[in-house]
mmCIF file of C-alpha atoms in Angstrom:
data_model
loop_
_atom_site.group_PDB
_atom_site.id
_atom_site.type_symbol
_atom_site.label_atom_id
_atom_site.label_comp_id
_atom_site.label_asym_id
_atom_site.label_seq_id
_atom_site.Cartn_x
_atom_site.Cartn_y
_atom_site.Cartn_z
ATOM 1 C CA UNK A 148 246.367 -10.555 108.864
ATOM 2 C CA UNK A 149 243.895 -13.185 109.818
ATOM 3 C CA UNK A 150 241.430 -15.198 108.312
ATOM 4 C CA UNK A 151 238.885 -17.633 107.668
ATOM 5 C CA UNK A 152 238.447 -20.624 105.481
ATOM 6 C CA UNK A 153 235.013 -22.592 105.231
ATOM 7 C CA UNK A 154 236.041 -24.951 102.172
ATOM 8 C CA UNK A 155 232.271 -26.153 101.770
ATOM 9 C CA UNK A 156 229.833 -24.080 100.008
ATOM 10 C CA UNK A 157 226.834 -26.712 101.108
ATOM 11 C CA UNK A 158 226.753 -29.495 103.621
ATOM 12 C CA UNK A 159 224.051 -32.157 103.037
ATOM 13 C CA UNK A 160 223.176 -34.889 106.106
ATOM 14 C CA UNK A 161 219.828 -36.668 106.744
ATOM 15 C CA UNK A 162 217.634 -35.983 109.777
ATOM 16 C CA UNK A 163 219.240 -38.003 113.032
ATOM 17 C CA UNK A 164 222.520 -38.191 111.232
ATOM 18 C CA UNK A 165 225.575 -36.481 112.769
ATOM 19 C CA UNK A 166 226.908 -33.265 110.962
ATOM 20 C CA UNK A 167 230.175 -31.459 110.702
ATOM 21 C CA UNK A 168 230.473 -27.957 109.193
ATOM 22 C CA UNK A 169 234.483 -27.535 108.534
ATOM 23 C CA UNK A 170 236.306 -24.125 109.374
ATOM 24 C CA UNK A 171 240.116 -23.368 109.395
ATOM 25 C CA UNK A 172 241.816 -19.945 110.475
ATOM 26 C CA UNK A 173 244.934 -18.391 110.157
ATOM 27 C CA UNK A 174 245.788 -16.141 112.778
ATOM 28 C CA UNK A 175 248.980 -14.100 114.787
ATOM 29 C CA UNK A 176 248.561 -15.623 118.099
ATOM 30 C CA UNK A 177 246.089 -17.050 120.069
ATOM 31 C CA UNK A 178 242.828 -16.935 118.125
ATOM 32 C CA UNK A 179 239.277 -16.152 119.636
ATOM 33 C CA UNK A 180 236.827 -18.372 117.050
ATOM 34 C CA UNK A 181 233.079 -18.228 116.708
ATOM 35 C CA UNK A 182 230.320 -19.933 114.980
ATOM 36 C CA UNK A 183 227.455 -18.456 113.855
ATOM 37 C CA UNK A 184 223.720 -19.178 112.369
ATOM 38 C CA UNK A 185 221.804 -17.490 110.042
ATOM 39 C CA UNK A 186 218.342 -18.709 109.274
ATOM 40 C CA UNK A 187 216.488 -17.128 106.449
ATOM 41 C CA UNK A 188 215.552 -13.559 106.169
ATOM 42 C CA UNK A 189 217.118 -13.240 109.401
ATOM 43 C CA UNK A 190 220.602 -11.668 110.950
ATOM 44 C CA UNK A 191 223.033 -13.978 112.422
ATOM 45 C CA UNK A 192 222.757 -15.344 115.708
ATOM 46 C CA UNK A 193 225.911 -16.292 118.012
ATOM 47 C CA UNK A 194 226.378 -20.240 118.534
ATOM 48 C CA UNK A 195 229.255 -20.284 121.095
ATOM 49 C CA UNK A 196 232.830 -19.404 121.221
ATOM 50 C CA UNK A 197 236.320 -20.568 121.755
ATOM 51 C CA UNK A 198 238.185 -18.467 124.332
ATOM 52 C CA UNK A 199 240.758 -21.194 125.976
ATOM 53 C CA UNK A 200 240.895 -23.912 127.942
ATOM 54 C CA UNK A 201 238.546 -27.448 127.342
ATOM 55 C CA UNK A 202 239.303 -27.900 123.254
ATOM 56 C CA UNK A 203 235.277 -28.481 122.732
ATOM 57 C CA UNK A 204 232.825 -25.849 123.200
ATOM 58 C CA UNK A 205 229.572 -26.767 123.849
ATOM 59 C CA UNK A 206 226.712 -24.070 122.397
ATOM 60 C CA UNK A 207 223.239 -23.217 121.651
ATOM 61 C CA UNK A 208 220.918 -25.941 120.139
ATOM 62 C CA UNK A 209 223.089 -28.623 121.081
ATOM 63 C CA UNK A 210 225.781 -27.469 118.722
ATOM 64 C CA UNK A 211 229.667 -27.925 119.622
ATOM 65 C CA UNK A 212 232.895 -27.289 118.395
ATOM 66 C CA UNK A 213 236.236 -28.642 119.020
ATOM 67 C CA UNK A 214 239.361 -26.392 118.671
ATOM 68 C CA UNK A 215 242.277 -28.290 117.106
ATOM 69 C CA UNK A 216 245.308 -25.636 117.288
ATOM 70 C CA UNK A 217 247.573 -28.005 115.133
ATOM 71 C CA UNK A 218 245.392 -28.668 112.628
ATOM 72 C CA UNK A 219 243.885 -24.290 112.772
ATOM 73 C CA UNK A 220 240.672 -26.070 112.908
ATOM 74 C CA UNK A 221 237.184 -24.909 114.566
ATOM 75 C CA UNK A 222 235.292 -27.453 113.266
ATOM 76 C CA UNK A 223 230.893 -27.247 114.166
ATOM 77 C CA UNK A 224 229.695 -30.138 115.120
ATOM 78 C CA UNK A 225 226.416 -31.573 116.197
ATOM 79 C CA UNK A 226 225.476 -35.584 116.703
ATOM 80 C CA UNK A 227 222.078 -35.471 115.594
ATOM 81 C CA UNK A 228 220.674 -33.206 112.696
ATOM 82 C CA UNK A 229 217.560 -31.785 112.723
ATOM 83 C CA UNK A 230 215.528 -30.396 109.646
ATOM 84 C CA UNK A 231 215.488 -27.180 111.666
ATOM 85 C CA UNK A 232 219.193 -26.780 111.572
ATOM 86 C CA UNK A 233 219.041 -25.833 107.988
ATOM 87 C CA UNK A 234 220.630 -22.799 108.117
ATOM 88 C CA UNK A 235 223.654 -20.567 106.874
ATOM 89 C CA UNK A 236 226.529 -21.322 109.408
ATOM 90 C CA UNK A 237 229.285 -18.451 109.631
ATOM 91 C CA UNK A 238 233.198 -19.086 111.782
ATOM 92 C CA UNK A 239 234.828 -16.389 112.617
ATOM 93 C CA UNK A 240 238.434 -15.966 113.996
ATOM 94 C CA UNK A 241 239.419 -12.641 115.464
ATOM 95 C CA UNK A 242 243.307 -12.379 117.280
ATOM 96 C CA UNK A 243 243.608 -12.374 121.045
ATOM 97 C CA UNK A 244 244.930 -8.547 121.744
ATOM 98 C CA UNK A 245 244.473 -8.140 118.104
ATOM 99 C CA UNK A 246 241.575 -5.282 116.311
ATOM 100 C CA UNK A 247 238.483 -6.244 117.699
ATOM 101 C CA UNK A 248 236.697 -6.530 114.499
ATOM 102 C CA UNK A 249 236.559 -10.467 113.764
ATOM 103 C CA UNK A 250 236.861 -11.682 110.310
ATOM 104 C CA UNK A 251 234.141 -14.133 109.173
ATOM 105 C CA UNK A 252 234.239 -17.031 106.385
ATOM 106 C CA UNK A 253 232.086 -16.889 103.519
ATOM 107 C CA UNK A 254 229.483 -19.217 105.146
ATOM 108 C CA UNK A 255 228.145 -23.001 104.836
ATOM 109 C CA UNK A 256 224.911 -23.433 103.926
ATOM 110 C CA UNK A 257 223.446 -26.913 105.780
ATOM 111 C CA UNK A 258 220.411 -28.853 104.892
ATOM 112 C CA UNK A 259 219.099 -31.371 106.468
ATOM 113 C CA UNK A 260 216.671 -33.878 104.306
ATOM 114 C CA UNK A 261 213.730 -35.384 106.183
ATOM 115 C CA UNK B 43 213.804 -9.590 119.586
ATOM 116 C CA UNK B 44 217.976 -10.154 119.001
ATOM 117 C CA UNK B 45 218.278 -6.669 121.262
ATOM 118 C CA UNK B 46 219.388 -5.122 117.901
ATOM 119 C CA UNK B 47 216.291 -3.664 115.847
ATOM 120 C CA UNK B 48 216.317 -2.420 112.002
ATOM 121 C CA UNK B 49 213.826 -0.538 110.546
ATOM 122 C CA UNK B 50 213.073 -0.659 107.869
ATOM 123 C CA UNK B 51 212.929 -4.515 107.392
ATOM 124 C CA UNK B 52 212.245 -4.326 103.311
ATOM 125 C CA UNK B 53 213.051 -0.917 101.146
ATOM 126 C CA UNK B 54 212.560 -0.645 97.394
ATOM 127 C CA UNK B 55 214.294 2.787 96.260
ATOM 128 C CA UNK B 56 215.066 4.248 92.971
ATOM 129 C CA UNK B 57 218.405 5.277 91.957
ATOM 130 C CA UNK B 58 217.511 8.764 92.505
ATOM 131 C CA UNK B 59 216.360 8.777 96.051
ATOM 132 C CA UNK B 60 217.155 9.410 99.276
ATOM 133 C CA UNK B 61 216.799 6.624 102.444
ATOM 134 C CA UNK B 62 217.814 6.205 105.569
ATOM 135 C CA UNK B 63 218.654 3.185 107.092
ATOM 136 C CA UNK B 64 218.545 2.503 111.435
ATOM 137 C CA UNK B 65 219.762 0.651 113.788
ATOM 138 C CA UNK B 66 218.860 0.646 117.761
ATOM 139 C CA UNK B 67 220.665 -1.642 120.076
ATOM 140 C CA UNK B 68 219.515 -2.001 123.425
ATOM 141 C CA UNK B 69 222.305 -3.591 125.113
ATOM 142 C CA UNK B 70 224.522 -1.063 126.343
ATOM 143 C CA UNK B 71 227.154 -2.072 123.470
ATOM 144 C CA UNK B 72 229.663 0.641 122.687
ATOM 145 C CA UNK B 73 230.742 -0.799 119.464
ATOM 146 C CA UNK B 74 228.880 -0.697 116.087
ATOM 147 C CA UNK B 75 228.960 -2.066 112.526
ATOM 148 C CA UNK B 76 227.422 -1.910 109.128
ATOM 149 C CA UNK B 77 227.675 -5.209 106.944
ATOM 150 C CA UNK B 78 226.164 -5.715 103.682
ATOM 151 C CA UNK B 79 225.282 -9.111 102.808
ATOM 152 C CA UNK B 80 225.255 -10.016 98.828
ATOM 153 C CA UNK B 81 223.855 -13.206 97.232
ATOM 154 C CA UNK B 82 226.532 -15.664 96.546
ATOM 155 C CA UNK B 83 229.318 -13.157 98.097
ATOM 156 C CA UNK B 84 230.899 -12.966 101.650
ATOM 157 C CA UNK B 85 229.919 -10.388 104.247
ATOM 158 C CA UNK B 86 231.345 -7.294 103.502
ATOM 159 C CA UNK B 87 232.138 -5.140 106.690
ATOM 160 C CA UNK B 88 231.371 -1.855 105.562
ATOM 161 C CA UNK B 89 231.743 0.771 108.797
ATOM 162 C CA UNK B 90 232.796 0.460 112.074
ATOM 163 C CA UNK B 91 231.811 2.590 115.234
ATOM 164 C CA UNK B 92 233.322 2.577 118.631
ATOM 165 C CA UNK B 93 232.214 4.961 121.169
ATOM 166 C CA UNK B 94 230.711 7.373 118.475
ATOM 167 C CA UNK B 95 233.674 7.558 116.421
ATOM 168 C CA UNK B 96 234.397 5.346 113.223
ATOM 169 C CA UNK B 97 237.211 3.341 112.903
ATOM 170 C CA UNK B 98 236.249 1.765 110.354
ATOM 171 C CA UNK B 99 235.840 2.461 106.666
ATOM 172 C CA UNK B 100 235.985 -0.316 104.311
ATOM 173 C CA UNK B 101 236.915 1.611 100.882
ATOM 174 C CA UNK B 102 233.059 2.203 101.069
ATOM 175 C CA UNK B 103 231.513 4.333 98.190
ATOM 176 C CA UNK B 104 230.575 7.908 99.275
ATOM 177 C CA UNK B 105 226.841 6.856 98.031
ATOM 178 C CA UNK B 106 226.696 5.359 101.440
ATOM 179 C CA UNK B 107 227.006 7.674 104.498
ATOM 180 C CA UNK B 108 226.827 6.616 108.181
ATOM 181 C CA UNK B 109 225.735 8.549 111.345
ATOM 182 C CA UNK B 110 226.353 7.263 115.196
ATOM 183 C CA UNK B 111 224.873 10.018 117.047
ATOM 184 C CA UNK B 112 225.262 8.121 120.310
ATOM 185 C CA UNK B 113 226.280 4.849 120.777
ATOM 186 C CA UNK B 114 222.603 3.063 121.098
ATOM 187 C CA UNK B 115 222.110 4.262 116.849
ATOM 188 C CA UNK B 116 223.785 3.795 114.096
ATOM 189 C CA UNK B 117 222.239 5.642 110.946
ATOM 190 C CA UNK B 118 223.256 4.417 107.210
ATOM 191 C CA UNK B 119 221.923 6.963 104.582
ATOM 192 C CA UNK B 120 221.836 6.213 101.239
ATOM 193 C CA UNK B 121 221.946 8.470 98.001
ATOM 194 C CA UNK B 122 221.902 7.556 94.192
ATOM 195 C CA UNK B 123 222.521 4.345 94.368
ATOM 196 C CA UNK B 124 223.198 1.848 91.896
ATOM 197 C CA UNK B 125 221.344 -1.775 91.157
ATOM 198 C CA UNK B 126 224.362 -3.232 92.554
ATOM 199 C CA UNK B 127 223.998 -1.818 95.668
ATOM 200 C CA UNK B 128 220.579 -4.337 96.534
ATOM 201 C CA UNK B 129 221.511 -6.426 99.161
ATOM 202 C CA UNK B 130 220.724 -7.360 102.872
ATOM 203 C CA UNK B 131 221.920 -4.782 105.334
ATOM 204 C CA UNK B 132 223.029 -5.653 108.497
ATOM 205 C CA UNK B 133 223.830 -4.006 111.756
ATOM 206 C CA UNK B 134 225.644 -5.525 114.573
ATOM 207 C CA UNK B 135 226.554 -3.985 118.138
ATOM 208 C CA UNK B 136 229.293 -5.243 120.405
ATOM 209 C CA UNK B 137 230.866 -4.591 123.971
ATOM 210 C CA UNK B 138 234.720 -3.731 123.140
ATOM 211 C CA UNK B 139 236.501 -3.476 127.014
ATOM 212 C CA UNK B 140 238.371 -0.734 127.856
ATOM 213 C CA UNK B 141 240.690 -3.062 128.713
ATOM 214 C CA UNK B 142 241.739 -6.860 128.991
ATOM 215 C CA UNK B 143 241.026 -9.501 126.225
ATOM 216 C CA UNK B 144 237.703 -8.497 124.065
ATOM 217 C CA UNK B 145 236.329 -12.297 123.459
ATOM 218 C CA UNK B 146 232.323 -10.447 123.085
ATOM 219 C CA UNK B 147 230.359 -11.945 120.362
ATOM 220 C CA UNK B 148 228.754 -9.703 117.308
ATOM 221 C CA UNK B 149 225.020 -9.053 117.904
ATOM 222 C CA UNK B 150 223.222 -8.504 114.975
ATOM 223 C CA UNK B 151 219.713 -7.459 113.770
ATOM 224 C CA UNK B 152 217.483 -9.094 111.567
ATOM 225 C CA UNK B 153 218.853 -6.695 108.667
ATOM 226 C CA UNK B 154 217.740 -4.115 105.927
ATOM 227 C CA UNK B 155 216.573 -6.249 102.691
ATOM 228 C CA UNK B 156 217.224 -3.466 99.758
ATOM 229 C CA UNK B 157 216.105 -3.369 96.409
ATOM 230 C CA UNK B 158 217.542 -0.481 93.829
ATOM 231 C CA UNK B 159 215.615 -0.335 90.832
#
């Protein structure tokens, strides 16, 4: 079985502040992990992906993530928050050679104050 | 334009009706899927297609019934539903390889907002 743990319902940071949006896994094997945005009244939107090799993953709107196979982390990261990174942020692990289907956490919302 | 399109975006029904939910992808994906998205709750993957044929059914009440008649649409048709069942609707589409590693991310369209009254 795999899964996904996002232990924070809501991340607060100020504009120009970094941010960190926290997401563990538990997986058989090598995990395939993705982040993912959801602004409102929208669907989700791929960020980027960990597939293997370099431990950060750089992604879409200056977003990264650094894979931490020790700790089962895939932690999102960005160095500078914007107010229009406010969002719903979703990680998802799915098992290299495992189903195909991934299995996503239950989301982090983000808001960035002016 | 995410490459996946819903229709409709917004769809107030009444308990006794009949709907029909779409989805079109237009990027040659072979997989699709039907999540509902709840306030406060996690996505819930509801139905899984790959190639035309589900693989997927997530103890789903027969209320909901999907159709893939080819693997560019995925239908979700809806019948005496409950208040419950108001959420956002989302499709997704995916490329799963034949074979070798299947690392593809989850497209997904802008959703189905439903109200049951």
């Amino acid at each position: 079985a795999q899964s996904v743990a996002q232990p924070e319902d809501q991340v607060n940071v100020a504009e120009g502040n970094p941010l960190t949006v926290k997401c563990t896994y538990s997986v058989s094997g090598n995990p395939y992990l993705f982040w993912y945005v959801q602004y409102p009244n929208r669907g989700l939107q791929f960020l980027l992906k960990y597939i293997t090799g370099d431990n950060l993953v750089k992604g879409s709107y200056g977003f990264e993530a650094e894979f931490n196979k020790s700790q089962t982390s895939f932690h999102l990261k960005k160095p500078s928050a914007l107010v229009s990174d406010s969002a719903l942020y979703f990680c998802a692990v799915r098992a290299s050679g495992g189903s195909y289907i991934p299995t996503f956490g239950r989301g982090t919302s983000l808001i960035v104050h002016p | 334009e995410t490459g996946v399109t819903q229709t409709p975006r917004h769809l107030v029904m009444g308990m006794t009706n009949k709907k029909s939910l779409k989805c079109e992808q237009h990027l040659g994906h072979n997989a699709m899927y039907w999540y509902k998205q709840s306030a406060k709750k996690p996505l819930e993957l509801m139905f899984v297609y790959n190639f035309k044929e589900q693989t997927e059914n997530n103890s789903v009440p027969s209320r909901f019934s999907p159709e893939c008649p080819n693997s560019s649409h995925l239908f979700l048709h809806l019948h005496t539903l409950q208040p419950e069942d108001s959420a956002l609707y989302l499709c997704a589409s995916s490329q799963k390889p034949a074979g070798g590693q299947d690392n593809s991310p989850l497209h997904f369209g802008n959703g189905t907002r439903l109200t049951v009254t």
